[in-house]
Short mmCIF file of C-alpha atoms in Angstrom, two decimals:
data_model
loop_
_atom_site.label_atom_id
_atom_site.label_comp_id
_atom_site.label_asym_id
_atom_site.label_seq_id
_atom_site.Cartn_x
_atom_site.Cartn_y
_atom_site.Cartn_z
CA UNK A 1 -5.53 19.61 7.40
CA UNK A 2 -4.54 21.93 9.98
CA UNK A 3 -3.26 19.34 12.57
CA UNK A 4 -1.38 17.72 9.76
CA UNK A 5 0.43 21.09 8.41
CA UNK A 6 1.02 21.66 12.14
CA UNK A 7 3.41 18.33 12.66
CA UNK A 8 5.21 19.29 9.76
CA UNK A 9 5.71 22.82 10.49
CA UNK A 10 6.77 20.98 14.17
CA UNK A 11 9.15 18.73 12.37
CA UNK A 12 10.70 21.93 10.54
CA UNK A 13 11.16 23.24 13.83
CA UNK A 14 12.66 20.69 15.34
CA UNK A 15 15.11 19.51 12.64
CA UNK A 16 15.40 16.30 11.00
CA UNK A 17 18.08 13.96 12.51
CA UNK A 18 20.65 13.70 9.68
CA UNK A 19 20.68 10.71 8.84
CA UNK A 20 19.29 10.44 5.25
CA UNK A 21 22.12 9.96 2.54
CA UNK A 22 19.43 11.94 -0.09
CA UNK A 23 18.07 14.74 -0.02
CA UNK A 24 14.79 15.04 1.47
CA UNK A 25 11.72 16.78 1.38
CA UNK A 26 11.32 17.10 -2.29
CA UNK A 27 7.51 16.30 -2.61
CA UNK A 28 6.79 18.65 -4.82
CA UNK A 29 9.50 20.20 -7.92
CA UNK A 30 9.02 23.59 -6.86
CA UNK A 31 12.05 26.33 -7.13
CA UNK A 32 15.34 24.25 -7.54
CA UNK A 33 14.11 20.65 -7.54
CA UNK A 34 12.36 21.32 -10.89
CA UNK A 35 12.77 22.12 -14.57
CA UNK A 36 10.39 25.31 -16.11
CA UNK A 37 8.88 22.23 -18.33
CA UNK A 38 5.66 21.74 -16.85
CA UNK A 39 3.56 17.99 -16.32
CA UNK A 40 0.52 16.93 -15.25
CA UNK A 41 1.03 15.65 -11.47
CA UNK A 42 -1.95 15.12 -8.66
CA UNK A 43 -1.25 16.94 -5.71
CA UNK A 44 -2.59 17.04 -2.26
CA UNK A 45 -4.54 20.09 -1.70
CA UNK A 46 -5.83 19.65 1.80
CA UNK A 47 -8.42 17.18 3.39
CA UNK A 48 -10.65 14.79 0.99
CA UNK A 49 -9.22 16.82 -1.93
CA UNK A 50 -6.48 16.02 -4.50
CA UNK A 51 -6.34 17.82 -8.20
CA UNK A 52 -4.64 17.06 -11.41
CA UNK A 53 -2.76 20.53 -11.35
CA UNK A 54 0.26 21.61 -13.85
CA UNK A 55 3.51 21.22 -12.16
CA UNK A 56 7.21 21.40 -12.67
CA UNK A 57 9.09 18.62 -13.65
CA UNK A 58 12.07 17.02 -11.64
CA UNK A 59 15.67 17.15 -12.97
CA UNK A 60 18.54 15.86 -11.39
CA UNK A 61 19.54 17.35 -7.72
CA UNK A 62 22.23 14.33 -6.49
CA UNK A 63 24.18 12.45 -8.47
CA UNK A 64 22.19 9.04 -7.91
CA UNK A 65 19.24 10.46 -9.06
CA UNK A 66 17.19 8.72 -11.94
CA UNK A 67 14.67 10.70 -13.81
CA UNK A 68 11.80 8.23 -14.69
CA UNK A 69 9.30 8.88 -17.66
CA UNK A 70 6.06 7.16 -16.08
CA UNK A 71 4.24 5.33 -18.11
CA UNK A 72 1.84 3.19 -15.62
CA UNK A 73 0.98 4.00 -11.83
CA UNK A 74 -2.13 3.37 -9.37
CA UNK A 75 -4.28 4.39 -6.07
CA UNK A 76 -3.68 2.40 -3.45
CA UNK A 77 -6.18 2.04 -0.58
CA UNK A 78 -3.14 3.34 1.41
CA UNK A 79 -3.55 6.55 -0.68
CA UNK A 80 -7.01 7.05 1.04
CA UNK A 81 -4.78 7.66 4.54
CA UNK A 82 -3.83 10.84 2.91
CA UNK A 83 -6.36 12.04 1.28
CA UNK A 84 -8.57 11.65 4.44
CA UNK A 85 -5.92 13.63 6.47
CA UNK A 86 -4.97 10.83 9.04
CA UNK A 87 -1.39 10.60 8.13
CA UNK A 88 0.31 13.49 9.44
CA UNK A 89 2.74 15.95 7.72
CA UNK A 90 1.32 16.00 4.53
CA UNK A 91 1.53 19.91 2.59
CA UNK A 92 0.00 21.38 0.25
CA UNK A 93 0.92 20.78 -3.40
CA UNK A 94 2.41 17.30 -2.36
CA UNK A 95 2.62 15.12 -5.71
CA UNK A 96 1.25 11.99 -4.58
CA UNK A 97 1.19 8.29 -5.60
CA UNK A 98 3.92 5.06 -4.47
CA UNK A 99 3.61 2.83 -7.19
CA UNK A 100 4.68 3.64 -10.29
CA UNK A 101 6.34 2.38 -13.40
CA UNK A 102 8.03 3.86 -16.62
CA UNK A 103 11.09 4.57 -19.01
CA UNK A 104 14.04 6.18 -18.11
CA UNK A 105 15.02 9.97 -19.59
CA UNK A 106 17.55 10.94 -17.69
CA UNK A 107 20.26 9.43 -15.11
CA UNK A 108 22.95 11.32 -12.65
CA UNK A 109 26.38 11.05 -13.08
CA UNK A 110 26.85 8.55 -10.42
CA UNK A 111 24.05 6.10 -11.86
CA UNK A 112 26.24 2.70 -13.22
CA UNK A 113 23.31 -0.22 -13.86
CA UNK A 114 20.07 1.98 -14.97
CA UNK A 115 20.18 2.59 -18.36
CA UNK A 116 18.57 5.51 -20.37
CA UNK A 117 15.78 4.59 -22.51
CA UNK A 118 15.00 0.82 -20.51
CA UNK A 119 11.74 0.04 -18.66
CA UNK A 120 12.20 0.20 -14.67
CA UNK A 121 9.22 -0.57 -11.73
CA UNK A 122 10.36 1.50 -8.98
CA UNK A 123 9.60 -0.09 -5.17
CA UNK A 124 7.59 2.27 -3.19
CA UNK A 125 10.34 2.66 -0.45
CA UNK A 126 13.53 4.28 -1.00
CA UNK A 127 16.72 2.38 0.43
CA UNK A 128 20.30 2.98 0.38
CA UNK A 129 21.30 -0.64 -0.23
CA UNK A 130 24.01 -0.69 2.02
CA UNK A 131 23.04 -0.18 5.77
CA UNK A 132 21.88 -3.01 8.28
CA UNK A 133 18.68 -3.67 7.35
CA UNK A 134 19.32 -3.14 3.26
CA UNK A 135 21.84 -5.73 3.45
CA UNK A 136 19.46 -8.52 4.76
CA UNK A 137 16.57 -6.97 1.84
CA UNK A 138 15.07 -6.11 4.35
CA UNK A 139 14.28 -2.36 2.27
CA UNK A 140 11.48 -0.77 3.80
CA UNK A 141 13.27 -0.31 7.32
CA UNK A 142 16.28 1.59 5.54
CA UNK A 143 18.21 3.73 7.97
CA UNK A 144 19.64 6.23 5.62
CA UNK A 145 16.80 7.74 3.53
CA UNK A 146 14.11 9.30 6.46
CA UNK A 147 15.62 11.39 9.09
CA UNK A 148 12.19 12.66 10.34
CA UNK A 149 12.24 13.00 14.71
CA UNK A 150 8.84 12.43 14.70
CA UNK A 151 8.40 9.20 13.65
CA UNK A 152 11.38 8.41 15.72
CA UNK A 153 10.02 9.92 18.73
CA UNK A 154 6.78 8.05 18.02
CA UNK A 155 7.50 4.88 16.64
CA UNK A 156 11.14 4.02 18.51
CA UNK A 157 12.94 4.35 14.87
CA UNK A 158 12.13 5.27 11.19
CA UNK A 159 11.07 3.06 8.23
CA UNK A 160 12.41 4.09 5.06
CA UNK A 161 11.40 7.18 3.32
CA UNK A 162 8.54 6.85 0.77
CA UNK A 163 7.64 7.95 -2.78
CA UNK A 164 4.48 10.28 -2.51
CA UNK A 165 3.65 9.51 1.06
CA UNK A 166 4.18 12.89 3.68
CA UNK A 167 6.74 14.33 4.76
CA UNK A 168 6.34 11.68 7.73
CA UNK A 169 7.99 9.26 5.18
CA UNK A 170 10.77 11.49 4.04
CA UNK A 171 8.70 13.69 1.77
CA UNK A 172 9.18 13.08 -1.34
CA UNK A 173 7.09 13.27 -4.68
CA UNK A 174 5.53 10.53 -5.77
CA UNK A 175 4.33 9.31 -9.09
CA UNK A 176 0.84 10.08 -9.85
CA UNK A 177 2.72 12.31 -12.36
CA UNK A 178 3.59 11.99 -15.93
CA UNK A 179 7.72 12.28 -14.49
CA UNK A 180 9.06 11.26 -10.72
CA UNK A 181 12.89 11.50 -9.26
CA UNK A 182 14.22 8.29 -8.14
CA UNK A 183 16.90 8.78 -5.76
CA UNK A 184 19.34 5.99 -5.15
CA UNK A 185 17.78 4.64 -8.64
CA UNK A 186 20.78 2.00 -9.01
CA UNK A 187 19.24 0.57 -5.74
CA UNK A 188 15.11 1.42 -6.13
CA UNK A 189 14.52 0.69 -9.64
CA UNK A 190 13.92 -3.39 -11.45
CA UNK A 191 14.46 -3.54 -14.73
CA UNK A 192 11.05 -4.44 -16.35
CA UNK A 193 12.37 -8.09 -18.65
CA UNK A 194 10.76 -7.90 -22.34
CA UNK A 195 8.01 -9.59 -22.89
CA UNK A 196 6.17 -8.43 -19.18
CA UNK A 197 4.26 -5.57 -19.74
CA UNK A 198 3.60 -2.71 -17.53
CA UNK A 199 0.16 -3.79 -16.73
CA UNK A 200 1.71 -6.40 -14.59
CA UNK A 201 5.45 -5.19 -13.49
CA UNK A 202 3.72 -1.93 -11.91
CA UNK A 203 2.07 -3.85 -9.33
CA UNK A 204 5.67 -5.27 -8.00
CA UNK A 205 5.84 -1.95 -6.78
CA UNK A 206 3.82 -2.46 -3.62
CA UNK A 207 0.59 -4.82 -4.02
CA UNK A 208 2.35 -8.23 -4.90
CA UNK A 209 5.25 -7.60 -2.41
CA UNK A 210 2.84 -6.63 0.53
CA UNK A 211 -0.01 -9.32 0.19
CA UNK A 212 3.25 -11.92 -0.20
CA UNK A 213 4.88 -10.18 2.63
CA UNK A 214 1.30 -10.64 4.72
CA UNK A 215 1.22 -14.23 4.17
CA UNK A 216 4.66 -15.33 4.74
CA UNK A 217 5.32 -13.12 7.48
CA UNK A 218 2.19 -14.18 9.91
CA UNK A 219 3.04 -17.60 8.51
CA UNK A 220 0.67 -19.88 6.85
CA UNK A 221 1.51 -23.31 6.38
CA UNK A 222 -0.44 -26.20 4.46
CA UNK A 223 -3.72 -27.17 5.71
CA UNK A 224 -4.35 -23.82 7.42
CA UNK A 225 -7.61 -21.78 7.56
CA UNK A 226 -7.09 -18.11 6.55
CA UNK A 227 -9.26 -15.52 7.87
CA UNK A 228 -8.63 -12.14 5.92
CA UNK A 229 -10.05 -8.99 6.48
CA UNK A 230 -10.13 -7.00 3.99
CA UNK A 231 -11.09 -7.55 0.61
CA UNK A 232 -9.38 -5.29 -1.80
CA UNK A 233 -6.47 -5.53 -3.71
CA UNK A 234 -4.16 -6.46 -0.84
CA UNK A 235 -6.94 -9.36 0.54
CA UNK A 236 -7.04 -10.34 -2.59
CA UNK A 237 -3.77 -11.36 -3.29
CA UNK A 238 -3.27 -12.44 -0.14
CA UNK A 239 -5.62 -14.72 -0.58
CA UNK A 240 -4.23 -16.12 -3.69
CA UNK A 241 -0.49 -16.47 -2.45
CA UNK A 242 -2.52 -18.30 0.80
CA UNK A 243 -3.61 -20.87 -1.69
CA UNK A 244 -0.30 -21.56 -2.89
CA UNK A 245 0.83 -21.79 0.49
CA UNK A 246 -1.51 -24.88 0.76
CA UNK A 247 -3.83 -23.51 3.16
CA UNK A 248 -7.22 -25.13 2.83
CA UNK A 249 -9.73 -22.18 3.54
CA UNK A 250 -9.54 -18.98 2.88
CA UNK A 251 -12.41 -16.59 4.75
CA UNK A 252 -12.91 -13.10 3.29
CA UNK A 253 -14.31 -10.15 6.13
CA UNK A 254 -15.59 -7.70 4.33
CA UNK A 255 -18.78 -6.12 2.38
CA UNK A 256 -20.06 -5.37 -1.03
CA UNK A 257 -19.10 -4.77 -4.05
CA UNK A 258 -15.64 -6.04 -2.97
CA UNK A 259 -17.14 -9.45 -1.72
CA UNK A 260 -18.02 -10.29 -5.14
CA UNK A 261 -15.42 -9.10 -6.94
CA UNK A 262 -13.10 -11.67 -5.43
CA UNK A 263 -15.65 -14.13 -5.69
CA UNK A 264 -15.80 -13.27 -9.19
CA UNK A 265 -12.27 -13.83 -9.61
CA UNK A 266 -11.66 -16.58 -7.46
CA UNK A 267 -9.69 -19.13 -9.35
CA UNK A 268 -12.47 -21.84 -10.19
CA UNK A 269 -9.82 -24.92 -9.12
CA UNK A 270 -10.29 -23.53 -5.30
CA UNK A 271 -13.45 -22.47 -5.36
CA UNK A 272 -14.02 -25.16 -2.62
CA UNK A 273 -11.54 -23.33 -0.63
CA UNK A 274 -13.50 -19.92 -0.69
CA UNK A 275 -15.74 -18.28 2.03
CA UNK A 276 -17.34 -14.93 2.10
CA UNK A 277 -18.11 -12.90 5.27
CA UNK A 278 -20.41 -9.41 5.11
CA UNK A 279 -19.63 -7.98 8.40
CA UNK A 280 -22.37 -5.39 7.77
CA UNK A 281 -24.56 -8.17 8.14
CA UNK A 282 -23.03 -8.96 11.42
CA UNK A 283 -23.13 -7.31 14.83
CA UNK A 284 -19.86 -6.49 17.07
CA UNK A 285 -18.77 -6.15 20.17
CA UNK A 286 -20.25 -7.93 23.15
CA UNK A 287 -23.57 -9.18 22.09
CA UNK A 288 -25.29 -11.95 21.62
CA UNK A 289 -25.90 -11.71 18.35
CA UNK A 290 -24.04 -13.62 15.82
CA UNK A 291 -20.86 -11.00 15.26
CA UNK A 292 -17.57 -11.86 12.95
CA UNK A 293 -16.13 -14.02 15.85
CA UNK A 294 -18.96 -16.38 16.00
CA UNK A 295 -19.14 -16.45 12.33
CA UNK A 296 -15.32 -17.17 12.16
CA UNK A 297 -15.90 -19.89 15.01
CA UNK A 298 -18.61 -21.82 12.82
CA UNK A 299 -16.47 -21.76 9.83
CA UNK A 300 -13.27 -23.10 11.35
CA UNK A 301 -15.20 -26.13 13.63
CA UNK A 302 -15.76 -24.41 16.76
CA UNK A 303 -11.84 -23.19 17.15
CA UNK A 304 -11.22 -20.31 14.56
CA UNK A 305 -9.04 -20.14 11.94
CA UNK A 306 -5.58 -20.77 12.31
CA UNK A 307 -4.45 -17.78 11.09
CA UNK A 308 -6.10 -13.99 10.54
CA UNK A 309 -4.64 -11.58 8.40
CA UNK A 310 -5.70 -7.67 8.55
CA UNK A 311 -5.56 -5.79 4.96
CA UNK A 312 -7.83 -3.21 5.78
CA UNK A 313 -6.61 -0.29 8.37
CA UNK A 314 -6.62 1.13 11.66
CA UNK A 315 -8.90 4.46 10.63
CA UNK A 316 -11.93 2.48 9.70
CA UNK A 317 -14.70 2.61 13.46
CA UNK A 318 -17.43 0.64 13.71
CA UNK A 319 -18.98 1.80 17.13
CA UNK A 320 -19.57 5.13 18.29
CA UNK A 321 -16.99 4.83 21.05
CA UNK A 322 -13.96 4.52 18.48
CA UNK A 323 -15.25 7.09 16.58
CA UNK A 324 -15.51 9.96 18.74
CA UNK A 325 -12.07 8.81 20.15
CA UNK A 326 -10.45 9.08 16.85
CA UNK A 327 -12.47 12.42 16.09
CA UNK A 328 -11.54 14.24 19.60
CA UNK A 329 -7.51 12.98 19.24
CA UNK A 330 -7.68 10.32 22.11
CA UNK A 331 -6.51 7.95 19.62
CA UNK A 332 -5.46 7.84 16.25
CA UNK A 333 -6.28 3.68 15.29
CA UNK A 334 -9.66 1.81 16.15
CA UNK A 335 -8.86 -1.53 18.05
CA UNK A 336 -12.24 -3.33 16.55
CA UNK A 337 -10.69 -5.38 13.56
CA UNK A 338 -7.63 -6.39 15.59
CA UNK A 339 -9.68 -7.48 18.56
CA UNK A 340 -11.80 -9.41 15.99
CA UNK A 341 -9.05 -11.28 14.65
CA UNK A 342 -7.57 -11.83 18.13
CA UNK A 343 -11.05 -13.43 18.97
CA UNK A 344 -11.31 -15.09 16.25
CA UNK A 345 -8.69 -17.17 16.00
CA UNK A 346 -8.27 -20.51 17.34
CA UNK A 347 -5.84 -20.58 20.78
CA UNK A 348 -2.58 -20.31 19.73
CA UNK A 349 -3.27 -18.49 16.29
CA UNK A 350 -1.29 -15.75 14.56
CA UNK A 351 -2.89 -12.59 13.44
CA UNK A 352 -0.70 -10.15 10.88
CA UNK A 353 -1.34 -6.58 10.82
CA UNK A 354 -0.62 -5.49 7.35
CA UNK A 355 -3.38 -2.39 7.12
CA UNK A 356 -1.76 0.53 7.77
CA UNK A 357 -2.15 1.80 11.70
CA UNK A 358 -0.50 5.12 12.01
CA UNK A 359 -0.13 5.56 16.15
CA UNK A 360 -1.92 4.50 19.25
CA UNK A 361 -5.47 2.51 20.12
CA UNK A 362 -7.45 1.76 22.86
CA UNK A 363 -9.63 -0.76 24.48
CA UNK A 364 -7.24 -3.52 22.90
CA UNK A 365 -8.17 -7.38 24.29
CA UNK A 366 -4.66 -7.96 25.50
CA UNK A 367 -6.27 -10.10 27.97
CA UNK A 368 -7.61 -12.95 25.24
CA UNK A 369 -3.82 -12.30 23.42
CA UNK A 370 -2.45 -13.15 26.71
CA UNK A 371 -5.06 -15.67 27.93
CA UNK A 372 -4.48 -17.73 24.62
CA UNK A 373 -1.23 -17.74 23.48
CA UNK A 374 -2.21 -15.18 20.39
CA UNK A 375 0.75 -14.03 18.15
CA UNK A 376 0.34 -10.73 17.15
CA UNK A 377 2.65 -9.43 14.18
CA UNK A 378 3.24 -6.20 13.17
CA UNK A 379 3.84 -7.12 8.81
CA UNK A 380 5.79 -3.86 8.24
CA UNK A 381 5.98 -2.21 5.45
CA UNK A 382 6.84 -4.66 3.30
CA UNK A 383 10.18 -4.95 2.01
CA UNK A 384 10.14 -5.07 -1.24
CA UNK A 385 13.55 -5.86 -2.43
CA UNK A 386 13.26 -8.85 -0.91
CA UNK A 387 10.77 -10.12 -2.50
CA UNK A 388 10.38 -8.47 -6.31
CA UNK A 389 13.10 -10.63 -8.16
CA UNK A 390 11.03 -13.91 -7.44
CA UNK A 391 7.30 -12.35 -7.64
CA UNK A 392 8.89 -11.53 -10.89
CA UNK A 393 9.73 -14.84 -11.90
CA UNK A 394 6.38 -16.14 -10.84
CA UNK A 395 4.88 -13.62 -13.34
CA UNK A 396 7.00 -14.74 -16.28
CA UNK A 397 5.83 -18.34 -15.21
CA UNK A 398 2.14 -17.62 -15.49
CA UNK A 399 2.19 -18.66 -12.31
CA UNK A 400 1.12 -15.30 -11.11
CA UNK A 401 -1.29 -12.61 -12.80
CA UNK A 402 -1.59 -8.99 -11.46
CA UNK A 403 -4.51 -8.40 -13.98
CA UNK A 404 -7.19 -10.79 -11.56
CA UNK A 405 -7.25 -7.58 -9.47
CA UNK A 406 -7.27 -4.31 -12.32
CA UNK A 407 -10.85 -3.71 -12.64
CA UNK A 408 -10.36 -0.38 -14.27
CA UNK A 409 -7.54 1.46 -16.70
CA UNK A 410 -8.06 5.19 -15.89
CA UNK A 411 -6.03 8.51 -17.15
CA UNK A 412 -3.37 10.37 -15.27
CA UNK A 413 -6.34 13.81 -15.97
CA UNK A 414 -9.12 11.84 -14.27
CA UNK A 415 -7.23 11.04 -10.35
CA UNK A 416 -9.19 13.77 -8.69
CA UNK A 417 -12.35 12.09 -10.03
CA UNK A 418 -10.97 8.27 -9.64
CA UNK A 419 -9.60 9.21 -5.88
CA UNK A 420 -13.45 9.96 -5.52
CA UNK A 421 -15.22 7.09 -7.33
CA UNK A 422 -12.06 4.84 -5.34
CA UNK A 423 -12.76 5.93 -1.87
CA UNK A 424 -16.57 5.11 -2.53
CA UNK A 425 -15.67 1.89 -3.95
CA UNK A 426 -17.89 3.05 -7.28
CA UNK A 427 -18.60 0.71 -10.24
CA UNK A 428 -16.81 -1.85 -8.61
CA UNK A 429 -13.37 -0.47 -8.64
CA UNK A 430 -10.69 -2.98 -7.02
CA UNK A 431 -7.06 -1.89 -8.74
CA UNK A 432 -6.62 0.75 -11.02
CA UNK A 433 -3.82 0.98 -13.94
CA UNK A 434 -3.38 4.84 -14.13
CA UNK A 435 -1.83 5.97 -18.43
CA UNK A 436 -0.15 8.70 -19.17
CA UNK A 437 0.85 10.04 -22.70
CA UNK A 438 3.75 7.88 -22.50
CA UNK A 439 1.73 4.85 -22.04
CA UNK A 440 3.01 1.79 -24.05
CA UNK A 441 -0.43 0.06 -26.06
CA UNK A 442 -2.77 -1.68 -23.92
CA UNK A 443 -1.44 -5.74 -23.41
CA UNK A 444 -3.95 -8.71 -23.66
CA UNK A 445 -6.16 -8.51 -20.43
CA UNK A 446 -5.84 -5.20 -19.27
CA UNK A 447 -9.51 -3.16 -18.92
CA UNK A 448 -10.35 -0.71 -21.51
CA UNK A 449 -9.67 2.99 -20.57
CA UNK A 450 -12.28 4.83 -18.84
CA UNK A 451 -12.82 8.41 -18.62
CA UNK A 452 -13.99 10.57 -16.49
#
């Protein structure tokens, strides 16, 4: 917590850059960001904790701003970055949370296409719309809403700022809240059609957009074998949207319970398609035991797959080494899992890096990625604009359901407690569908609510 606080009290010092069009560093609606209404919001209170405290609620501060009445949100396994404390500049009484859903209560003066009253799904980046990178969709690498030097320093530029996601990101609130501001909300907010219900639009937010992102980004083309690490809610789908890319395996790395929740959720017409991996069950590193490389290897005829995809992260060791780097500063992201897929895969593969890494590793095999022709891509934050309006589409089909991954509907009181039971991957818990008291009734499908 304290190194955190520190590279935001750094980034104070230091001054943001100017460039964000919005205001910034609203993550909580303390003194003039908020009304003296109170709601129910989960905040970041330091390191491994998060409570459900009573908060102010936003009004309007800019003219673009959209005032958004949530009525469905989620954890994301991203979420457990910040409540671990390995993404810096987080402060206390942040309001967390990047995907999110709901009705609109108020708009700015400047707002022309949201309308009061209508059911949005707001993406998890905020984007201006108009700069480079907005104008290709390209949403998450928006060069108008985060001014913060220190990404810039580290990183060589800034992504876009981020609901609920440090001050790193832009700082603003996010909405594990019963009310969020959406600035720009002409720009960040998709109308929700009738007939979809929230259950399913909330995941466009994030989940749907990143897992499609993964897959068409590293590239997977018909008849490829898909190694995936990673089997939550991001593998998952990612797995799915692999098998309507054609590919012809798909290899899950990962352990139990999440193992047999896809299993148990696999759709039964490529269940011939399907293999399951329990790294725990597996040594790593150089050994001669059999490790995920030679289990990849045997799979794939001797090669590899053609193609590895990482949905897990960067802060996750498995050897000692890694962890008392990570623990003593020398680096912030273990190397194992991206060494693994760069092993793993066949000469010439591609591996995508969708798991969030937030700086610098060591003891990376650039020798194999150089040796054999390896691509190695960097997924991005996914942009979501680019992608929402058809994932949409697919979901009005049928072609597409959300619900294969919601395993539990929870209650905006209960996040300290689901944060928890989430991070410890209790009583199977995959995707949550967070309700508020403006929750719309339950659709078909969705899980019964569960309280803590």
């Amino acid at each position: 917590m304290a190194a955190s606080q520190a590279a935001y009290a750094a980034e104070k010092a230091i001054g943001h850059d100017g460039s964000s069009v919005t205001k910034q560093d609203v993550a909580n609606y303390d003194g003039d960001a908020g009304r003296v209404e109170t709601m129910k919001a989960l905040c970041w209170m330091g390191k491994n904790t998060v409570e459900v405290h009573d908060v102010p609620r936003p009004k309007i501060i800019e003219p673009n701003d959209v005032i958004l009445k949530v009525t469905g949100s989620t954890v994301c396994g991203s979420d457990l970055h910040l409540y671990h404390g390995t993404v810096i500049q987080m402060s206390k009484g942040d309001i967390l949370g990047h995907e999110f859903c709901g009705i609109v209560d108020e708009i700015g003066s400047n707002v022309k296409k949201v309308k009061k009253g209508k059911r949005y799904v707001a993406s998890f980046q905020i984007a201006c719309g108009d700069c480079f990178f907005c104008k290709q969709k390209l949403s998450s690498q928006c060069e108008k809403t985060n001014s913060n030097t220190t990404e810039r320093a580290m990183y060589g530029g800034q992504t876009a700022g981020m609901f609920g996601y440090s001050h790193f990101t832009g700082g603003y609130a996010g909405g594990q809240a019963e009310y969020v501001r959406v600035p720009l909300g002409d720009v960040n907010l998709l109308e929700i059609p009738d007939g979809v219900p929230d259950e399913k639009a909330l995941y466009l937010s994030d989940v749907l957009a990143t897992s499609y992102n993964a897959v068409h980004d590293t590239a997977v083309y018909p008849g490829d074998q898909v190694a995936i690490f990673g089997a939550g809610p991001i593998g998952q789908m990612a797995g799915i949207f692999a098998v309507q890319a054609s590919a012809s395996k798909i290899i899950f790395v990962d352990t139990e319970p999440r193992l047999t929740f896809v299993r148990d959720h696999w759709p039964a017409n490529h269940a011939d398609k399907l293999e399951l991996v329990d790294y725990k069950k597996l040594s790593f590193g150089v050994t001669n035991k059999p490790t995920v490389v030679s289990k990849l290897k045997e799979l794939c005829g001797g090669r590899g797959p053609d193609a590895a995809i990482e949905c897990a992260a960067g802060e996750y060791a498995k050897g000692w080494m890694h962890w008392v780097e990570m623990a003593i500063g020398a680096e912030t992201d273990t190397s194992e899992i991206v060494n693994e897929m760069i092993e793993g895969v066949r000469n010439f593969g591609r591996c995508g890096i969708t798991g969030v890494y937030v700086g610098y590793t060591n003891h990376f095999n650039i020798g194999s990625l150089m040796e054999r022709g390896i691509r190695l891509i960097g997924n991005g934050q996914a942009p979501v604009h680019k992608y929402w309006d058809d994932l949409l589409k697919m979901i009005q089909s049928g072609e597409l359901d959300p619900l294969q991954m919601v395993s539990h509907r929870v209650h905006i009181e209960d996040m300290d407690k689901v944060y928890a039971k989430f991070e410890k991957r209790e009583e199977g818990m995959q995707k949550v569908f967070v309700e508020t008291k403006f929750s719309l009734p339950a659709c078909a499908g969705s899980p019964k609510l569960t309280r803590y």
